[in-house]
Coordinates of C-alpha atoms and ligand atoms in Angstrom, one line a residue:
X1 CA 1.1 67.0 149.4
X2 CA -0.9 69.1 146.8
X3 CA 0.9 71.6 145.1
X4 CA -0.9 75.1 143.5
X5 CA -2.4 75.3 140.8
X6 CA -2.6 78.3 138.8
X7 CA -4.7 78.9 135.2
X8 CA -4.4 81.5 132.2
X9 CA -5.8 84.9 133.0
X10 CA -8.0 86.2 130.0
X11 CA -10.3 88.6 130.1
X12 CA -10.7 89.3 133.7
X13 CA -11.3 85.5 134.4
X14 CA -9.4 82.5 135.4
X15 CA -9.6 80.2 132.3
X16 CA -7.9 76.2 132.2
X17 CA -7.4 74.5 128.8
X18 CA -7.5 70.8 130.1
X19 CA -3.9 70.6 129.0
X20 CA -1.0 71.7 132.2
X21 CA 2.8 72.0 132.7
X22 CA 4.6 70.5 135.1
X23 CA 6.7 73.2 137.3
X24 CA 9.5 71.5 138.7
X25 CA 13.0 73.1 141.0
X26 CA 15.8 73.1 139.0
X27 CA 17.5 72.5 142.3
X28 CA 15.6 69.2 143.7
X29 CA 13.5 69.0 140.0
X30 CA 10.0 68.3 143.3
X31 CA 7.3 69.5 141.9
X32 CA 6.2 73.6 142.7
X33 CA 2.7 73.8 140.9
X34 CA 0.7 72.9 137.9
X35 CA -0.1 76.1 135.5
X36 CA -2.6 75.9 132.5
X37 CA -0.7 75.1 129.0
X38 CA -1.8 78.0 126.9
X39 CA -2.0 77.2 122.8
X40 CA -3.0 79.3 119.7
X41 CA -6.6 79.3 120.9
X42 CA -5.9 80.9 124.2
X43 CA -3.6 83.6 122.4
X44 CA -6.8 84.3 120.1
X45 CA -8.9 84.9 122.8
X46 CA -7.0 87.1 124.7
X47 CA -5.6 89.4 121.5
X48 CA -9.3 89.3 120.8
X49 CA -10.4 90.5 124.9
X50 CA -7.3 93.3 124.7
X51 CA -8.6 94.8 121.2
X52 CA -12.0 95.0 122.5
X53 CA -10.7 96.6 125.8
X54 CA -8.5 99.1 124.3
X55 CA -11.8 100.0 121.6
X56 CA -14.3 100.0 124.3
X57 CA -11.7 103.1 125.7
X58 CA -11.8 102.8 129.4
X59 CA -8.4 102.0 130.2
X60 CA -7.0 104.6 127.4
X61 CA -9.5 107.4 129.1
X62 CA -8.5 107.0 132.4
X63 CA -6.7 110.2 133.6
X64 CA -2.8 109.2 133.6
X65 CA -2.9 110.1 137.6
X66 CA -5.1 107.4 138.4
X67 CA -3.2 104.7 136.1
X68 CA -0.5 105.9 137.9
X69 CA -2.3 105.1 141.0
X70 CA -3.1 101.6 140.1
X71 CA 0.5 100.7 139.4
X72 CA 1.5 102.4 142.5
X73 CA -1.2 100.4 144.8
X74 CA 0.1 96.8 142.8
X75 CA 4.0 97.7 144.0
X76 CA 2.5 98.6 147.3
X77 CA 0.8 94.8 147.1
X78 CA 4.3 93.1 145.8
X79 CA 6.0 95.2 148.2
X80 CA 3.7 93.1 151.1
X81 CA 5.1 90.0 149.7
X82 CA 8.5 90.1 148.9
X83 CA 9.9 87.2 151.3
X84 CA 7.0 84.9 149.8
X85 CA 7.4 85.6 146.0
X86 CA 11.4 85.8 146.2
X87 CA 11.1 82.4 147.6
X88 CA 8.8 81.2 145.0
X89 CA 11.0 82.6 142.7
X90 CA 13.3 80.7 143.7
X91 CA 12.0 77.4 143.5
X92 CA 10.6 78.2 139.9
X93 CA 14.0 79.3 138.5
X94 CA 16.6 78.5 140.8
X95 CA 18.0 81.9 141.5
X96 CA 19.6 82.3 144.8
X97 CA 17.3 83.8 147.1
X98 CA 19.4 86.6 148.0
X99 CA 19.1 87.8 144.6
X100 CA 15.8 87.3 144.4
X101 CA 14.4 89.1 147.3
X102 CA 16.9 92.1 146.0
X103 CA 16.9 92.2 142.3
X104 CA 13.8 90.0 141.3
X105 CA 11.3 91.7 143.4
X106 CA 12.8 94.1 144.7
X107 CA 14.2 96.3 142.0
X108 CA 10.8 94.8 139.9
X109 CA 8.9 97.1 142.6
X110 CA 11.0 100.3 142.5
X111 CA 10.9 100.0 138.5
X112 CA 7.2 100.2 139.0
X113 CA 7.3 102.8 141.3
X114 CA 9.1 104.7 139.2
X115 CA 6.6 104.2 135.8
X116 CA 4.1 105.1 137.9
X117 CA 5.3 108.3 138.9
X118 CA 6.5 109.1 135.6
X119 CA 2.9 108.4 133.9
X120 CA 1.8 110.6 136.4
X121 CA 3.9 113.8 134.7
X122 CA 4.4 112.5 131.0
X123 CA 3.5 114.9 128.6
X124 CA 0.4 113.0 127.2
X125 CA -0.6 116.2 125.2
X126 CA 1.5 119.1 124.4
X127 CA 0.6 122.3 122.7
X128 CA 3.6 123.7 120.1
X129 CA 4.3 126.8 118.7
X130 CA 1.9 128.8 116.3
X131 CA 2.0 127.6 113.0
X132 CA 2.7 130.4 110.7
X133 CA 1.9 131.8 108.1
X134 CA -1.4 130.2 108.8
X135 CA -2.9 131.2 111.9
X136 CA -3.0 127.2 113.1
X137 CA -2.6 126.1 116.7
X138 CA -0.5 122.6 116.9
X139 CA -0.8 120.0 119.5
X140 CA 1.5 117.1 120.2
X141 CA -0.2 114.0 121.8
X142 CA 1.2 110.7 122.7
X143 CA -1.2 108.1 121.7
X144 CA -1.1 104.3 123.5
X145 CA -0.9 101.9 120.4
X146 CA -3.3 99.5 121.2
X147 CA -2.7 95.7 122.0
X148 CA 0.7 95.0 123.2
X149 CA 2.4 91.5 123.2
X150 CA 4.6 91.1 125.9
X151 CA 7.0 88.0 125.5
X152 CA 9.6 87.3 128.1
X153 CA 11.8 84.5 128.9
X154 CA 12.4 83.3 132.9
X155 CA 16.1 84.2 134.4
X156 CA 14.5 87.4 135.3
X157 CA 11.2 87.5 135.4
X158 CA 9.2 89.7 137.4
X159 CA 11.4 92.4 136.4
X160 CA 11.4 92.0 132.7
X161 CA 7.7 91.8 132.7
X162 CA 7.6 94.7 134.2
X163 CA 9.6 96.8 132.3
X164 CA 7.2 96.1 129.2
X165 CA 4.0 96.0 131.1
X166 CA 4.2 98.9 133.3
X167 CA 5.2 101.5 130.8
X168 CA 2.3 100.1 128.6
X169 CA -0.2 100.2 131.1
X170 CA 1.1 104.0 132.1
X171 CA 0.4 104.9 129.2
X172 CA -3.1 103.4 128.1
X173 CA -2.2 100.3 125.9
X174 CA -3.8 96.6 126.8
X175 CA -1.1 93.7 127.1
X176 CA -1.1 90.0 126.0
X177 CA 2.0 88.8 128.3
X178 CA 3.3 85.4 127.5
X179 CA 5.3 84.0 130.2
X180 CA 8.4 81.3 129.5
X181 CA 6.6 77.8 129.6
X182 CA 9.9 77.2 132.7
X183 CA 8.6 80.0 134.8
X184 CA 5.1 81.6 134.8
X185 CA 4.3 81.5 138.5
X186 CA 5.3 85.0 139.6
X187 CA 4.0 86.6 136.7
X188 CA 0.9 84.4 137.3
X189 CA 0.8 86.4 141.2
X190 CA 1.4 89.7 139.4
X191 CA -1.8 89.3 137.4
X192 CA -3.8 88.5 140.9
X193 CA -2.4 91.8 142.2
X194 CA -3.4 93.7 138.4
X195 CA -7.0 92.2 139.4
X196 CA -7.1 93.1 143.1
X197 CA -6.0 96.6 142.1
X198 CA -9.4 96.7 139.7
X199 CA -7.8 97.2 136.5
X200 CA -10.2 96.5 133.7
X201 CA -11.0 93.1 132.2
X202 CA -9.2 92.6 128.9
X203 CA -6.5 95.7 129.7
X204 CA -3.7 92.7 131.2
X205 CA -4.3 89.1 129.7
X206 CA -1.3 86.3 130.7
X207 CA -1.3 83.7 128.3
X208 CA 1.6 80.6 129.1
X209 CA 2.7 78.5 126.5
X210 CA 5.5 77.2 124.4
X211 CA 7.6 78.8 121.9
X212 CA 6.5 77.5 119.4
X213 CA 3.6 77.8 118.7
X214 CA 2.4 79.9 121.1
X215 CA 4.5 82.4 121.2
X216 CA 5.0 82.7 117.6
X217 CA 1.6 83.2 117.1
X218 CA 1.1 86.1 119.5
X219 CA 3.9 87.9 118.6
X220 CA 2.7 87.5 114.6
X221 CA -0.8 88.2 115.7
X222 CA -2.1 90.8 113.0
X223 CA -4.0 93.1 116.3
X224 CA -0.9 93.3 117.9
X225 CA 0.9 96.8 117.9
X226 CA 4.0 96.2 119.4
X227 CA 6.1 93.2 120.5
X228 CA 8.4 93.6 123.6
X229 CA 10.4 90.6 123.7
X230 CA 13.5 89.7 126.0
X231 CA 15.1 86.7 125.3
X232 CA 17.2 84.9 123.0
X233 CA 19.1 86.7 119.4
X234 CA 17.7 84.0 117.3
X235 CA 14.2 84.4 118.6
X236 CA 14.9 88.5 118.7
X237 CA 15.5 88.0 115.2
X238 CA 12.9 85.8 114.1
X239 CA 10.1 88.3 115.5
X240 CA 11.7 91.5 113.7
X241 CA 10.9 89.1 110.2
X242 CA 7.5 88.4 111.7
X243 CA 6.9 92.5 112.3
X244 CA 7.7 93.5 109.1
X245 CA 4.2 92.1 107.6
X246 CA 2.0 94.1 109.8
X247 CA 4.8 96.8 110.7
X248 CA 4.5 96.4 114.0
X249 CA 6.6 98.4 117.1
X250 CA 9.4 96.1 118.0
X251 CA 11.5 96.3 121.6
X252 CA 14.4 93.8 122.0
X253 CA 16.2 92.7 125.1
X254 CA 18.9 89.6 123.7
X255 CA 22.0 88.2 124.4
X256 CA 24.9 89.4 125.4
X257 CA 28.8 88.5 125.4
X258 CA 29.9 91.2 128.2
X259 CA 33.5 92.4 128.3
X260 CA 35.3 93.4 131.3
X261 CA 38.7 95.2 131.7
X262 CA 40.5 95.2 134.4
X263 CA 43.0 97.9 134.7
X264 CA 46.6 97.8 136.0
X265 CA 45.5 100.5 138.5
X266 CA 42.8 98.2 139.4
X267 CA 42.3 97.2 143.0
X268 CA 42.6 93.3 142.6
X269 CA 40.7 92.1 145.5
X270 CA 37.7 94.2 144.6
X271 CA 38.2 94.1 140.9
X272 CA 38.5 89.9 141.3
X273 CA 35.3 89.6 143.6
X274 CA 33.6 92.2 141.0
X275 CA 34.6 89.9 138.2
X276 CA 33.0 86.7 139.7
X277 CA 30.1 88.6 140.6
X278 CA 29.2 89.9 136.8
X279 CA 29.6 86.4 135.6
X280 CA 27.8 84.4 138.4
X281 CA 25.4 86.4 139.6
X282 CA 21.8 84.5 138.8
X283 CA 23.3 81.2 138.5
X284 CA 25.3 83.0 134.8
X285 CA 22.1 82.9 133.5
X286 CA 21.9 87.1 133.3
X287 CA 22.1 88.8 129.6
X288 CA 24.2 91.2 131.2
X289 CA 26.6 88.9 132.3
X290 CA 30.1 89.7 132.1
X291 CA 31.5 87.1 130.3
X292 CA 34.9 88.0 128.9
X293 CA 37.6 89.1 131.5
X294 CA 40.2 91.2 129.8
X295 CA 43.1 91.6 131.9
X296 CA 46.5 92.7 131.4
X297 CA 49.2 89.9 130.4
X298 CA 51.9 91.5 132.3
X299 CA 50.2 90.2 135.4
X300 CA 47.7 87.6 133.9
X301 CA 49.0 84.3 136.6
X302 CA 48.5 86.7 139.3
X303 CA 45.0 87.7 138.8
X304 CA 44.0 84.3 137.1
X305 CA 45.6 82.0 140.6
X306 CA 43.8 84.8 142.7
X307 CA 40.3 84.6 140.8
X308 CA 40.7 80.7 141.0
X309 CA 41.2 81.0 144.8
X310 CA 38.4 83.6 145.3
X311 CA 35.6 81.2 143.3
X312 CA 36.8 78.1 145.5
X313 CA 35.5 80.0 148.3
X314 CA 31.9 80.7 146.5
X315 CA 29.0 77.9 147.7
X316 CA 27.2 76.2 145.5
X317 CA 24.2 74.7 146.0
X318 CA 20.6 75.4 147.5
X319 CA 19.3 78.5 146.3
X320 CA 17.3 78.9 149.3
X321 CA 20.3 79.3 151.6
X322 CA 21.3 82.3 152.2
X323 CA 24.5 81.7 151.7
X324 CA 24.4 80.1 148.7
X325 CA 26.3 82.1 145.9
X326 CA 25.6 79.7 142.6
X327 CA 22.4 78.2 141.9
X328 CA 21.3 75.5 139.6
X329 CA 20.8 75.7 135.6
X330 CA 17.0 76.4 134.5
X331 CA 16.5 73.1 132.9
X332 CA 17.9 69.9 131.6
X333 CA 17.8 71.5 128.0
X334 CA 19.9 74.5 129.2
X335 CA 22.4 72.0 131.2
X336 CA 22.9 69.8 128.1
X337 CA 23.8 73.2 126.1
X338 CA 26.2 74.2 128.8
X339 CA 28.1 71.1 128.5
X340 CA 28.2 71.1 125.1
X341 CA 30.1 74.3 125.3
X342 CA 32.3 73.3 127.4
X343 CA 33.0 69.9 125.0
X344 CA 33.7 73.2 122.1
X345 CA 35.8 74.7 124.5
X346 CA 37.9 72.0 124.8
X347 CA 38.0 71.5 121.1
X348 CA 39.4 75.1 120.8
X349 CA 42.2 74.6 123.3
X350 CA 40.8 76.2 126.2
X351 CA 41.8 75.3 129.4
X352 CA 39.3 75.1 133.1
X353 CA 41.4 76.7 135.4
X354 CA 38.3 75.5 137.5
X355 CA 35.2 74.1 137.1
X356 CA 34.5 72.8 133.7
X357 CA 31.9 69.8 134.6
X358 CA 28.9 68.7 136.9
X359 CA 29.3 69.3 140.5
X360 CA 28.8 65.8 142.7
X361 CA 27.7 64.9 145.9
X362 CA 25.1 65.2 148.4
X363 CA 22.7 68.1 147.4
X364 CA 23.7 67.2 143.1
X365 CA 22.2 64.2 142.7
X366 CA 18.7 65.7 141.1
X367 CA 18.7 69.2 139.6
X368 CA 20.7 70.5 137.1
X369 CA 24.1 71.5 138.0
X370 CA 27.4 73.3 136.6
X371 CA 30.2 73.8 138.3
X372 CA 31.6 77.6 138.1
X373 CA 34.2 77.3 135.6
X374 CA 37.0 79.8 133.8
X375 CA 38.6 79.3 131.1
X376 CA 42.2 80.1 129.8
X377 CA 43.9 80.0 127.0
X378 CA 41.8 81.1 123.9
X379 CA 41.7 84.2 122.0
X380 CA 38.6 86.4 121.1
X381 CA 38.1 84.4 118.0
X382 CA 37.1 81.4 120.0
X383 CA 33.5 80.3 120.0
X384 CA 33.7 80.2 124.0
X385 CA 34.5 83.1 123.9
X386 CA 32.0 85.2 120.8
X387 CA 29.0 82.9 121.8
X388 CA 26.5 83.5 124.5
X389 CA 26.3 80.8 126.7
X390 CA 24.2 81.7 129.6
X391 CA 25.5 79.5 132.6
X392 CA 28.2 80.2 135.5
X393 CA 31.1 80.5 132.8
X394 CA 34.0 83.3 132.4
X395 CA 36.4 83.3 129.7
X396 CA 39.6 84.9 130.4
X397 CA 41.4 87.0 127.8
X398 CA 44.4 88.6 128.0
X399 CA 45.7 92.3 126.1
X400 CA 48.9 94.3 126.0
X401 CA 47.7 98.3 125.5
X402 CA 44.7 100.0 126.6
X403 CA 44.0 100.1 123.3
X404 CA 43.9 96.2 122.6
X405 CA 41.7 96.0 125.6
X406 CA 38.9 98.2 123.7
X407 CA 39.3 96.6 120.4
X408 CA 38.7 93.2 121.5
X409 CA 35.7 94.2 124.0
X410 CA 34.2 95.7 121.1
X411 CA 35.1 92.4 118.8
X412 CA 31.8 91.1 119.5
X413 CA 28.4 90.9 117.9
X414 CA 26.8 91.9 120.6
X415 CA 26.7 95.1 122.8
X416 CA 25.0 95.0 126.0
X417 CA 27.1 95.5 129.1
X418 CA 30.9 96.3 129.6
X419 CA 32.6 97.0 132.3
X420 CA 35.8 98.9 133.6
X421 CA 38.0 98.2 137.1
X422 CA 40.1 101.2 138.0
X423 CA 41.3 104.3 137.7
X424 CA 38.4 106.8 137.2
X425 CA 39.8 109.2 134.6
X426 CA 41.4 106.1 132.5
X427 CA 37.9 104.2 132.8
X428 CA 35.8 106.7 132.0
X429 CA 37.6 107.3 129.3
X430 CA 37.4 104.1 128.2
X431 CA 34.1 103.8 128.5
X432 CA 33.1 106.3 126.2
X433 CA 34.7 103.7 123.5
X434 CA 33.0 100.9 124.3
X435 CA 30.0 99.5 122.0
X436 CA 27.5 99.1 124.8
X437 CA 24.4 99.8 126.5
X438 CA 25.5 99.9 129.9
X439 CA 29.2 100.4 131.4
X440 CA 30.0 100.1 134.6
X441 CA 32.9 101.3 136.0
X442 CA 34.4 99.7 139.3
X443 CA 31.2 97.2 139.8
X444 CA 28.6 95.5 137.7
X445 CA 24.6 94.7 137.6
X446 CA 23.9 98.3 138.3
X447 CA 20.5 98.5 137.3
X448 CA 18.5 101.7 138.1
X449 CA 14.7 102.2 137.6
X450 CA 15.6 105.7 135.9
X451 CA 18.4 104.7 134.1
X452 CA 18.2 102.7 130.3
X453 CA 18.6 99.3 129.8
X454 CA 19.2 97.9 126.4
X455 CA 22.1 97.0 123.8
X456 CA 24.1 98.1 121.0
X457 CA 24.6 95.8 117.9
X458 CA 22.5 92.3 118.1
X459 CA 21.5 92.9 121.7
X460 CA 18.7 94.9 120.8
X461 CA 16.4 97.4 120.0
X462 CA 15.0 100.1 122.1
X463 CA 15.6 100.9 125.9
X464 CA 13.2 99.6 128.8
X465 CA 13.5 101.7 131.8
X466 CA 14.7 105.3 131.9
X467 CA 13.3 108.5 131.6
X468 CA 11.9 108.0 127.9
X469 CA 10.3 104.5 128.9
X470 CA 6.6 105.5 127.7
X471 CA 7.9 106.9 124.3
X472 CA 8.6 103.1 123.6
X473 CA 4.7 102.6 124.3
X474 CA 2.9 105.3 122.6
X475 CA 2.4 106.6 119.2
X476 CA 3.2 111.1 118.5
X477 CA 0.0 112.7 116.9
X478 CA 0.0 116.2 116.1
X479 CA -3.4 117.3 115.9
X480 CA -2.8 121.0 113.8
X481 CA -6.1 123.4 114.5
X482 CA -6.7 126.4 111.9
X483 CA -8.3 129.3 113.5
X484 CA -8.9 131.8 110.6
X485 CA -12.1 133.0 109.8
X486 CA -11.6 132.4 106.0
X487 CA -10.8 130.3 103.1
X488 CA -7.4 132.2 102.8
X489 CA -5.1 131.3 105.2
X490 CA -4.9 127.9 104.9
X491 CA -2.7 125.5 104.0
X492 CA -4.6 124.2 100.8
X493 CA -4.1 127.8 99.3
X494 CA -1.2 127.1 98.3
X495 CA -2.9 124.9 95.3
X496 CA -6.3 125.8 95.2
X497 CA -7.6 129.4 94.8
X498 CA -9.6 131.1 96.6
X499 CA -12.9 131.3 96.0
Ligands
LIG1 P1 14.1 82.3 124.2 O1 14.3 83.3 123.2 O2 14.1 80.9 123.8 O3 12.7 82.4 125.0 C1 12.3 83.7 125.5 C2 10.7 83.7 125.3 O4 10.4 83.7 124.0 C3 10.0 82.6 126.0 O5 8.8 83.1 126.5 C4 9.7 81.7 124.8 O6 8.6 80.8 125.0 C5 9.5 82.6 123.7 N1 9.7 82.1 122.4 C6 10.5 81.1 122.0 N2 10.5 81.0 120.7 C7 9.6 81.9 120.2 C8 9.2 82.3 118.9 N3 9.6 81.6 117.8 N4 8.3 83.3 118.8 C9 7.9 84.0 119.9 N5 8.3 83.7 121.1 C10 9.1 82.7 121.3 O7 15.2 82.5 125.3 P2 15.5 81.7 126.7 O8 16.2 80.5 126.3 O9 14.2 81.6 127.4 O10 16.4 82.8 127.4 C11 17.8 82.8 127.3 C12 18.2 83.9 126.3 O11 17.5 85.1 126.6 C13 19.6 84.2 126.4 O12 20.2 84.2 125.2 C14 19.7 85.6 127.1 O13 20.8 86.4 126.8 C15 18.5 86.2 126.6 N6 18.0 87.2 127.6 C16 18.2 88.5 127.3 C17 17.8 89.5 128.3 C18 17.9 90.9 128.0 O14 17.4 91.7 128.7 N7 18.7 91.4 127.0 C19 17.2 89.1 129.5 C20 17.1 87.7 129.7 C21 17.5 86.8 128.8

């Protein structure tokens, strides 16, 4: 059976490069479509075709209302296809397709929604107060930077793409997006919509492509403005070095090592199905995972045999079914590091109340597959439980005060989510203490188009989302204007004489 096909998207046209990945399931590893390998060369051309664009001006002079319109009329499109592109999101990445149809697309199209509307009352231009003494009118505008690199990694696609892209077409800017080499195909059918909408050549280019060099090369490109980048802290890292020669605008989305409390005034049944779902949901492979259950050790066996019990229920397998609750891993690559993890773990004296290796059976033998696992039996201090690792894995701890509890979920390099179960008052208050971007108190994954996301500490820099999203994408001018008839009243007087 032939499978799609799908090229690079540069310039308004359809380009190949005689080079091609190889898109495979993660679940079944059959083959879902060929896609163009994008290199340096392709990057080049498509910095080059989003410069031009944004000089050229027709993009950046469109009235806001009818960019705004454009984004609007490409969720309208998505929002025609969610069944089809939550499935093929599914058999890219492997997330279940509840969660796909839902949070994938879905949310991706209310986030767009929502950019749209708000390009359509941002304050592109301002007027101040008078400027006194000097009789001077001053104007405030918000500028678009120019060519924006948009780099992006694939547990969440869609919606990380458009976080970055949407605010920085709102606002005017031209975008290079670079896809993850693992999943390119739904941001591959977003750029069909971006053309069948009639945005400009040149204003949206996808390039795919590896890391390295690829992706490098983009973000170091001396035309680019800004990088938006969501992916790993070492790569965050190495592109804020890269920035500094060209000083370019930098937004990070990284890692995360979520911690979540559970209360003694918790209710356990919802507090336990709560904690499985922050860290399963999306296979584990969600920076906003909750990672670390803190729970009290007065009743630690109780909730720990009852969490057990609860995950035994949770299917594993086909992301396709709706009833499936854990997915496979992305890749072989991202298996392997799992495991390896796990082998630390073990090192460290940790103990797999469940889980802890590869699933087996009918529906396991291709694919990459982890079985959801918890551990027990380490302190914060323990590399399972500081380190990111981005699979169906929770790490219990365990604290004795309130207190503890918030000096050990702030113990942590990163600063992402956090989450509280129970009482109101108590969590609230404890959430005001924590070191993170996002808390949520008595459930997790709440993600709201007008609401920031983004982290404290090595999780980041920047918010996407939220009500100040375009700030992140354009540049404050104030344009001053004297009005006085003479030499007098003017700034320069206060150095050079009159005449
Ligand atoms: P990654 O950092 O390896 O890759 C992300 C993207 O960056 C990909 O497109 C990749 O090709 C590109 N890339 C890789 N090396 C690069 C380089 N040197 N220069 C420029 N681009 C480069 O991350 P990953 O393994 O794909 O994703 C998993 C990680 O991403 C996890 O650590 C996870 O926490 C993080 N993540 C964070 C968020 C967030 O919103 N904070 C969301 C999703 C994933």
């Amino acid at each position: 059976m032939s499978v799609p096909h799908y090229s690079l998207y540069i310039n308004g046209e359809w380009v190949d490069t005689g080079e091609n990945y190889e898109i495979r399931s993660p679940a079944t590893e059959e083959l879902v479509a060929t896609v163009a390998k994008g290199g340096v060369t392709q990057v080049d051309q498509a910095v080059a075709a989003a410069k031009a664009a944004h000089e050229e001006g027709t993009w950046r002079r469109t009235p806001p209302a009818q960019r705004a319109a454009l984004l609007n009329d490409v969720a309208t499109r998505l929002g025609g296809r969610i069944d089809e592109l939550a499935a093929l999101q599914t058999r890219e990445n492997g997330a279940t397709i509840r969660i796909t149809g839902a949070l994938h697309i879905g949310l991706s199209i209310a986030q767009m929604q929502y950019l749209a509307d708000q390009a359509a009352t941002y304050e592109f231009e301002t007027a101040g107060p008078e400027i006194g003494p000097v009789p001077a009118e001053g104007l405030v505008r918000r500028e678009p930077l120019g060519v924006v690199a948009a780099i992006v990694p694939w547990n969440i696609p869609l919606l990380v793409i458009v976080w970055k892209i949407a605010p920085a077409l709102a606002a005017g800017n031209t975008v290079v997006l670079k896809p993850d080499e693992h999943a390119p195909l739904v941001a591959l059918e977003l750029a069909k919509e971006f053309e069948a909408a009639g945005l400009p050549p040149g204003v949206l280019n996808v390039v795919t492509g590896d890391g390295e060099p690829t992706g490098a090369h983009l973000s170091g490109h001396p035309d680019v403005r800004k990088v938006a980048f969501t992916g790993s802290t070492a790569v965050g890292k190495s592109i804020l070095r890269q920035s500094a020669d060209t000083v370019k605008r930098v937004t990070l989305e990284l890692g995360g090592k979520g911690p979540n409390i559970i209360l003694d005034s918790a209710d356990l049944d919802t507090a336990i199905d709560g904690a499985l779902f922050a860290a399963l949901a999306n296979n584990g492979q969600a920076c906003e995972a909750g990672t670390r259950l803190l729970i009290p050790s007065s009743n630690r066996d109780e909730i720990v045999s009852r969490l057990v019990e609860r995950a035994r229920t949770l299917k594993v397998g086909d992301p396709l079914d709706p009833a499936t609750g854990v997915g496979p891993i992305i890749s072989k690559v991202q298996h392997q590091r799992i495991l390896d993890y796990f082998a630390i773990a073990e090192t460290e004296g940790a103990k797999a109340v469940i889980g802890g290796g590869v699933p087996s059976g009918p529906g396991f033998d291709k694919g990459y597959w982890i079985e959801p696992t918890i551990f027990v039996g380490v302190t914060n201090d323990a590399r399972i439980a500081r380190e990111e690792v981005f699979g169906p894995v929770l790490v219990v701890l365990t604290y004795d005060s309130v207190e503890e509890a918030i000096k050990i979920a702030n113990d942590t390099d990163y600063g992402l989510s956090a989450g509280v179960w129970g009482d109101e008052e108590k969590a609230i208050e404890i959430a005001r203490e924590l070191d993170a971007g996002m808390v949520w108190i008595n459930d997790w994954h709440v993600i709201h188009p007008a609401y920031p996301f983004g982290g404290f500490k090595q999780s980041g820099l920047g918010r996407e989302g939220g009500p100040h999203a375009l700030d992140e994408y354009t540049e404050a001018k104030f344009i001053s204007l004297n009005r006085s008839p003479g030499p007098e009243a003017r700034a320069f007087a206060i150095v050079i004489d009159p005449v």
